[in-house]
CSV table of C-alpha atoms and ligand atoms in Angstrom, one decimal:
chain,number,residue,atom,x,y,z
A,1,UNK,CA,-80.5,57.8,103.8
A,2,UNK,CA,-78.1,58.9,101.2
A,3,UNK,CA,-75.1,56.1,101.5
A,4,UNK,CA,-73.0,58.3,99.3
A,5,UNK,CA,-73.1,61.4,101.8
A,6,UNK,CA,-72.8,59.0,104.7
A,7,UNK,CA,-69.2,57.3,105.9
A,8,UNK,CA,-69.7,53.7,106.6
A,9,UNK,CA,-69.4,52.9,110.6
A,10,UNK,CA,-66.9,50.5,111.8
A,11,UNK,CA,-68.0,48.1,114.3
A,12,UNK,CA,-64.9,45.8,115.8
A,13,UNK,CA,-66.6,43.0,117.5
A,14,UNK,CA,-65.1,42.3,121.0
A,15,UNK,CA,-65.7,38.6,120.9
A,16,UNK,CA,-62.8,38.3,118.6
A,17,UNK,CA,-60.3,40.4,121.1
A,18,UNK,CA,-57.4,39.0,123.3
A,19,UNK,CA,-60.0,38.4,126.4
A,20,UNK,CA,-56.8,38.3,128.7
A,21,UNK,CA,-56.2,41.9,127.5
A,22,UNK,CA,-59.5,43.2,127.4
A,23,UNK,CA,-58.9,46.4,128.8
A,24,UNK,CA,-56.0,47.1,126.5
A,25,UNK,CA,-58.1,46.0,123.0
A,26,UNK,CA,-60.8,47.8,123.9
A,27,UNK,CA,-58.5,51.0,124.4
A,28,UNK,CA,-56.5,50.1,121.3
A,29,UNK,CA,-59.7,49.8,118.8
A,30,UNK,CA,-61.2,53.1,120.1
A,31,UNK,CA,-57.9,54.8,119.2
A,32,UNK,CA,-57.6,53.5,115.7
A,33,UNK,CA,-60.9,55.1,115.0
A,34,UNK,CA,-63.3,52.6,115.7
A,35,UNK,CA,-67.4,53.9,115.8
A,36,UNK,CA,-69.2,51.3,117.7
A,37,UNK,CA,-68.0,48.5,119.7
A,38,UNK,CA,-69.9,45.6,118.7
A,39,UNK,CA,-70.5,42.9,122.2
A,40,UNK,CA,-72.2,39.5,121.2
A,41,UNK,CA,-74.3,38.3,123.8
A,42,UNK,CA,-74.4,34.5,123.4
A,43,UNK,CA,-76.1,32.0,125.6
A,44,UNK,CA,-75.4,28.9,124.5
A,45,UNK,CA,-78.7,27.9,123.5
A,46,UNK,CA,-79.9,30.4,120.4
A,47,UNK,CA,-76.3,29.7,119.3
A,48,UNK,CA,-73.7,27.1,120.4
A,49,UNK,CA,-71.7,29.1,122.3
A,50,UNK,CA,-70.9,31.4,125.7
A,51,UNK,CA,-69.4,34.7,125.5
A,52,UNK,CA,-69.0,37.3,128.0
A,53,UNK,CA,-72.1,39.0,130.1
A,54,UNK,CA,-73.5,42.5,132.0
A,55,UNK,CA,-70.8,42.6,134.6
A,56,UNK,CA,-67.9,42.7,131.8
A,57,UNK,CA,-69.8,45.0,130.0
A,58,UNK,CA,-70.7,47.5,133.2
A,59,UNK,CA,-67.1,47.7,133.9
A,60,UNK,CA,-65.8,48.6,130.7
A,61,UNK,CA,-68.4,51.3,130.3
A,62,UNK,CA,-66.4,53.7,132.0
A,63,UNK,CA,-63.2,53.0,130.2
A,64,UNK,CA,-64.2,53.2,126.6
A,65,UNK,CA,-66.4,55.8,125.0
A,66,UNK,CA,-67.4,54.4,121.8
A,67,UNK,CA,-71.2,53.3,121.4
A,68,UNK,CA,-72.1,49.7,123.0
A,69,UNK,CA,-73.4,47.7,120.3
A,70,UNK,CA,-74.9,44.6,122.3
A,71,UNK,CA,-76.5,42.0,119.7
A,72,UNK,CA,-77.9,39.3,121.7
A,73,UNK,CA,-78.4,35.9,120.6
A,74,UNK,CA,-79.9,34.8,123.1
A,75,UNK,CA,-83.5,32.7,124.0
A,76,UNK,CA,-84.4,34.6,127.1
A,77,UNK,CA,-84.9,38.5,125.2
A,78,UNK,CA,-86.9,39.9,127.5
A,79,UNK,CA,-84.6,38.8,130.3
A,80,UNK,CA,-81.7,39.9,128.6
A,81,UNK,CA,-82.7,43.3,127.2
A,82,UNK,CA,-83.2,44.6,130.9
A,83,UNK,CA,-79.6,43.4,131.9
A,84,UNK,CA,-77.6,44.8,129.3
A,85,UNK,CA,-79.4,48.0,129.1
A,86,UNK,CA,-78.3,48.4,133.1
A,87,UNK,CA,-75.0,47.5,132.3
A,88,UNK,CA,-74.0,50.0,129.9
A,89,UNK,CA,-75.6,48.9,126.5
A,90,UNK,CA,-76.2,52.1,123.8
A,91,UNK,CA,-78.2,50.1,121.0
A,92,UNK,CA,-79.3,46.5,121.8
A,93,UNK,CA,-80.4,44.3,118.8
A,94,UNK,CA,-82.4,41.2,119.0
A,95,UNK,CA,-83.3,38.1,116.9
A,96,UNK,CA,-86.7,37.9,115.0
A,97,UNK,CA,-86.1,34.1,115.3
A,98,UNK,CA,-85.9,34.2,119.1
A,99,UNK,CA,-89.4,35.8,119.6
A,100,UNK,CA,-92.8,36.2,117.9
A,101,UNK,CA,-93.4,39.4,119.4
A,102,UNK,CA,-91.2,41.2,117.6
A,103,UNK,CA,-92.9,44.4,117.6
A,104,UNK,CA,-93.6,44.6,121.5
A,105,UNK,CA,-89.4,43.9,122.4
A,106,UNK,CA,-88.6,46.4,119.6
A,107,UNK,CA,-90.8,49.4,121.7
A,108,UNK,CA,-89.4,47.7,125.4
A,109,UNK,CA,-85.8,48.7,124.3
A,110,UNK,CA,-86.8,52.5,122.6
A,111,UNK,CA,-88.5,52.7,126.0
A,112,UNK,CA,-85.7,51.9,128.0
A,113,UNK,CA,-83.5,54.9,125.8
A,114,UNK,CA,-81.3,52.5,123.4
A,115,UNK,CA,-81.8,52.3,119.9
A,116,UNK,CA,-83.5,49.3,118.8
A,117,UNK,CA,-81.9,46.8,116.2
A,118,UNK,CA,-83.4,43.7,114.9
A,119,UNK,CA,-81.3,41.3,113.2
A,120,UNK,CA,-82.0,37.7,111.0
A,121,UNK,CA,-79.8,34.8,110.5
A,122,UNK,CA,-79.1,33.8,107.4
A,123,UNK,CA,-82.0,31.3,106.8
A,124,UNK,CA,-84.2,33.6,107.4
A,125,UNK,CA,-85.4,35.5,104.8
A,126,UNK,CA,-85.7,39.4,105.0
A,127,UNK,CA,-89.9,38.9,104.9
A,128,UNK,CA,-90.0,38.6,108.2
A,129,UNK,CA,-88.9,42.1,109.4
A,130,UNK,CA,-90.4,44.0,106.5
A,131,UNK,CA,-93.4,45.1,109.4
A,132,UNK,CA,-90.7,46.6,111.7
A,133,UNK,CA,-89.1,48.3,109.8
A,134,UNK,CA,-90.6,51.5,110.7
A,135,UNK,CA,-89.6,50.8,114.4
A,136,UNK,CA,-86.1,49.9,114.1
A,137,UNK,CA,-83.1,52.1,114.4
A,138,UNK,CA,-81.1,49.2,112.9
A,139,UNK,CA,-81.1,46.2,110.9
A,140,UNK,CA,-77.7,43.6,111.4
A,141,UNK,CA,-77.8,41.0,108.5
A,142,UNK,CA,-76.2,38.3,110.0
A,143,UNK,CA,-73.4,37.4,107.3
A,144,UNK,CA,-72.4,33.9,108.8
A,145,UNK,CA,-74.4,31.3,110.7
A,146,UNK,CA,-74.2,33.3,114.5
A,147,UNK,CA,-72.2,31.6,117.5
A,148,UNK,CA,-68.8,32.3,116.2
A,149,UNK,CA,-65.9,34.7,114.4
A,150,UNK,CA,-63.6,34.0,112.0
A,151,UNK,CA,-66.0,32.1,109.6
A,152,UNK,CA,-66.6,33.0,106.0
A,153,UNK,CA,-68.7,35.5,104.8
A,154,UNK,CA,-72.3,34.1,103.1
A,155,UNK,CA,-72.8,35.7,99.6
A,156,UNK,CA,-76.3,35.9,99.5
A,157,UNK,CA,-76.0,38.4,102.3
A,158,UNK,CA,-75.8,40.9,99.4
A,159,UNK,CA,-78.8,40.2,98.6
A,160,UNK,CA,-80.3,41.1,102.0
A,161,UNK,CA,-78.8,43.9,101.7
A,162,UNK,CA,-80.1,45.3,98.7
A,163,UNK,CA,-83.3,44.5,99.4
A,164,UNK,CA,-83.3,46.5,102.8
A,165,UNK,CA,-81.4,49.6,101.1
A,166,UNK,CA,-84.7,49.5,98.5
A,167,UNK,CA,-87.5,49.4,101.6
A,168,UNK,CA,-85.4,51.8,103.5
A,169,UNK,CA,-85.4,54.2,100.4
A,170,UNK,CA,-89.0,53.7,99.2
A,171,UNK,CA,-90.5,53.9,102.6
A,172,UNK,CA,-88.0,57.1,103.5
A,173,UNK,CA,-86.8,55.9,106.5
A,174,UNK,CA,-83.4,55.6,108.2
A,175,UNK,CA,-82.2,52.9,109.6
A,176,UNK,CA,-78.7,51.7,109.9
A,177,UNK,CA,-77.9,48.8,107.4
A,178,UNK,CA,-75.6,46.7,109.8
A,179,UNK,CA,-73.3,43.5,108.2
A,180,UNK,CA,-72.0,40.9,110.7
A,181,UNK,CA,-70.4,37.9,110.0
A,182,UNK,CA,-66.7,37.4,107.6
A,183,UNK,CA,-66.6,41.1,106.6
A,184,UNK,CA,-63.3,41.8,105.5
A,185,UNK,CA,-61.9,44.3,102.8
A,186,UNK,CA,-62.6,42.4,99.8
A,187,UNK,CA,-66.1,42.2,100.2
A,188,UNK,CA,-67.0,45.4,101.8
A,189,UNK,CA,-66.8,47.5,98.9
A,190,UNK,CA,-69.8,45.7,97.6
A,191,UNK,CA,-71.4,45.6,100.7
A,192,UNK,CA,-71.3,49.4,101.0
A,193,UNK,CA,-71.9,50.3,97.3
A,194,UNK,CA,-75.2,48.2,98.2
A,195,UNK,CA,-76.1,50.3,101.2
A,196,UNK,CA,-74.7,49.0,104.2
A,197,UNK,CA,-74.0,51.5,106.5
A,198,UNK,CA,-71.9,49.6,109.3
A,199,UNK,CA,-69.8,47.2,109.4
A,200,UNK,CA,-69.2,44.5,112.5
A,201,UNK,CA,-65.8,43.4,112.2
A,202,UNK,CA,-63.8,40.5,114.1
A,203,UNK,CA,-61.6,38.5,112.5
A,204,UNK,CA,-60.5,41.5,109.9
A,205,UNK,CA,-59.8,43.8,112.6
A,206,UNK,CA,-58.9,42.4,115.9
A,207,UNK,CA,-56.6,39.6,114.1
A,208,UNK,CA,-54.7,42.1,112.4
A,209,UNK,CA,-51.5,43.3,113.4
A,210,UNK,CA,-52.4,47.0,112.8
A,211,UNK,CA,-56.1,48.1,113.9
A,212,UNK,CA,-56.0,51.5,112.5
A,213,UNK,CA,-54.9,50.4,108.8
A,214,UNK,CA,-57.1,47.0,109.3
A,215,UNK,CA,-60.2,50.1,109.9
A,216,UNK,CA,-58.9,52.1,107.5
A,217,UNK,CA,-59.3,49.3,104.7
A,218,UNK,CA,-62.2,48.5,105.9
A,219,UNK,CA,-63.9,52.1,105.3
A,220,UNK,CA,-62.2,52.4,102.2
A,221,UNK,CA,-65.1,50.4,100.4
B,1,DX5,C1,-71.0,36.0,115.2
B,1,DX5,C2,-71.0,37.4,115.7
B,1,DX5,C3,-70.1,38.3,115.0
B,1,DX5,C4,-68.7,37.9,114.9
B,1,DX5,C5,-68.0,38.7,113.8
B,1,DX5,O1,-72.1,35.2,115.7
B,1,DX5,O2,-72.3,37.9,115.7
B,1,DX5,O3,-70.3,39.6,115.5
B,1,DX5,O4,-68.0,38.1,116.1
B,1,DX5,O5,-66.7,38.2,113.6
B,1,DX5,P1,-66.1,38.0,112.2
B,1,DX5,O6,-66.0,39.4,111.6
B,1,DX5,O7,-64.7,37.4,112.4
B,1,DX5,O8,-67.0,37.1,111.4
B,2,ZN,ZN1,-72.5,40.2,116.2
């Protein structure tokens, strides 16, 4: 993939929306020119916190349009990946940490019709996904320890980075490079100019005052 010929993707990540105006943020993001919206599924045991779940999920399917973006942090993936493909879920991305049969989940969700995306905290080194690569229509480099938004980005995400634009070049294949986690408009030029290819976005979009500009700045990398 050719970063330079392709646009980076904006990801808002729900979790950081008004929840008693979901309806209404979901609307507003897709107008200001958001590409995917990004759901965290969170369980409270893979990370120490709850979020939302398939029933909020199947009802805004038929109000929004973008691409559902469900990353689930969650214990239970082969539970999970069932329930949020039925509920509306276009791409669902899982943990390496959370299983050891990577490869197995990986083909369970291409199966069910969503693009597959594997993600790794950021302990864990990007090793342990080189052998999926092929699979994958998506990698998310988690940028902050998961469970919560608004926390600062880590900078040896970068590195990640790099390092997965290199395999993805060398091995010509085409996966997304996803960043997650304190992404804001200072660092993403970096992030893109080292071959990220979407970007999640909480805090920096749905805690600013104007989504559209807040997107804007964000592709501007
Ligand atoms: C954290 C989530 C992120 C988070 C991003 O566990 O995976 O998607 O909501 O929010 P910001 O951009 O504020 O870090
Ligand atoms: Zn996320």
């Amino acid at each position: 993939m050719d970063n330079l010929k392709t646009p980076v993707l904006i990801a808002p990540s729900l979790m950081a929306a008004n929840m008693l105006h979901l309806l209404d943020e979901v609307q507003a993001v897709e107008a200001a020119g958001a590409d995917w919206l990004h759901l965290d599924i969170m369980d409270g045991h893979f990370v120490p916190n709850l979020t939302f779940g398939p029933d909020i999920i199947h009802q805004l399917r038929p109000v929004c349009s973008l691409p559902f973006d469900v990353h689930l942090m969650v214990e239970s993936v082969e539970l999970c990946i069932g329930l949020y493909h039925k509920a509306g879920a276009d791409h669902i991305t899982i943990h390496a940490e959370a299983t050891a049969d990577l490869r197995h989940y990986l083909g369970v969700i291409k199966k069910l019709g969503c693009k597959a995306g594997v993600s790794i905290n950021p302990g864990t080194s990007v090793d342990a996904i080189m052998s999926v690569l092929d699979l994958v229509d998506l990698v998310l480099v988690m940028s902050v320890n998961p469970g919560f938004y608004g926390q600062s980005f880590i900078p040896s995400s970068l590195n990640k980075v790099v390092t997965l634009a290199e395999a993805r070049k060398e091995r010509n294949l085409n996966f997304h490079i996803v960043v997650d986690g304190g992404v804001n408009s200072v660092n993403a030029p970096s992030l893109i100019s080292a071959g990220a290819d979407v970007l999640v976005a909480g805090n920096s979009v749905f805690k600013q005052p104007d989504y559209s500009l807040a997107i804007q700045k964000l592709k501007q990398g």
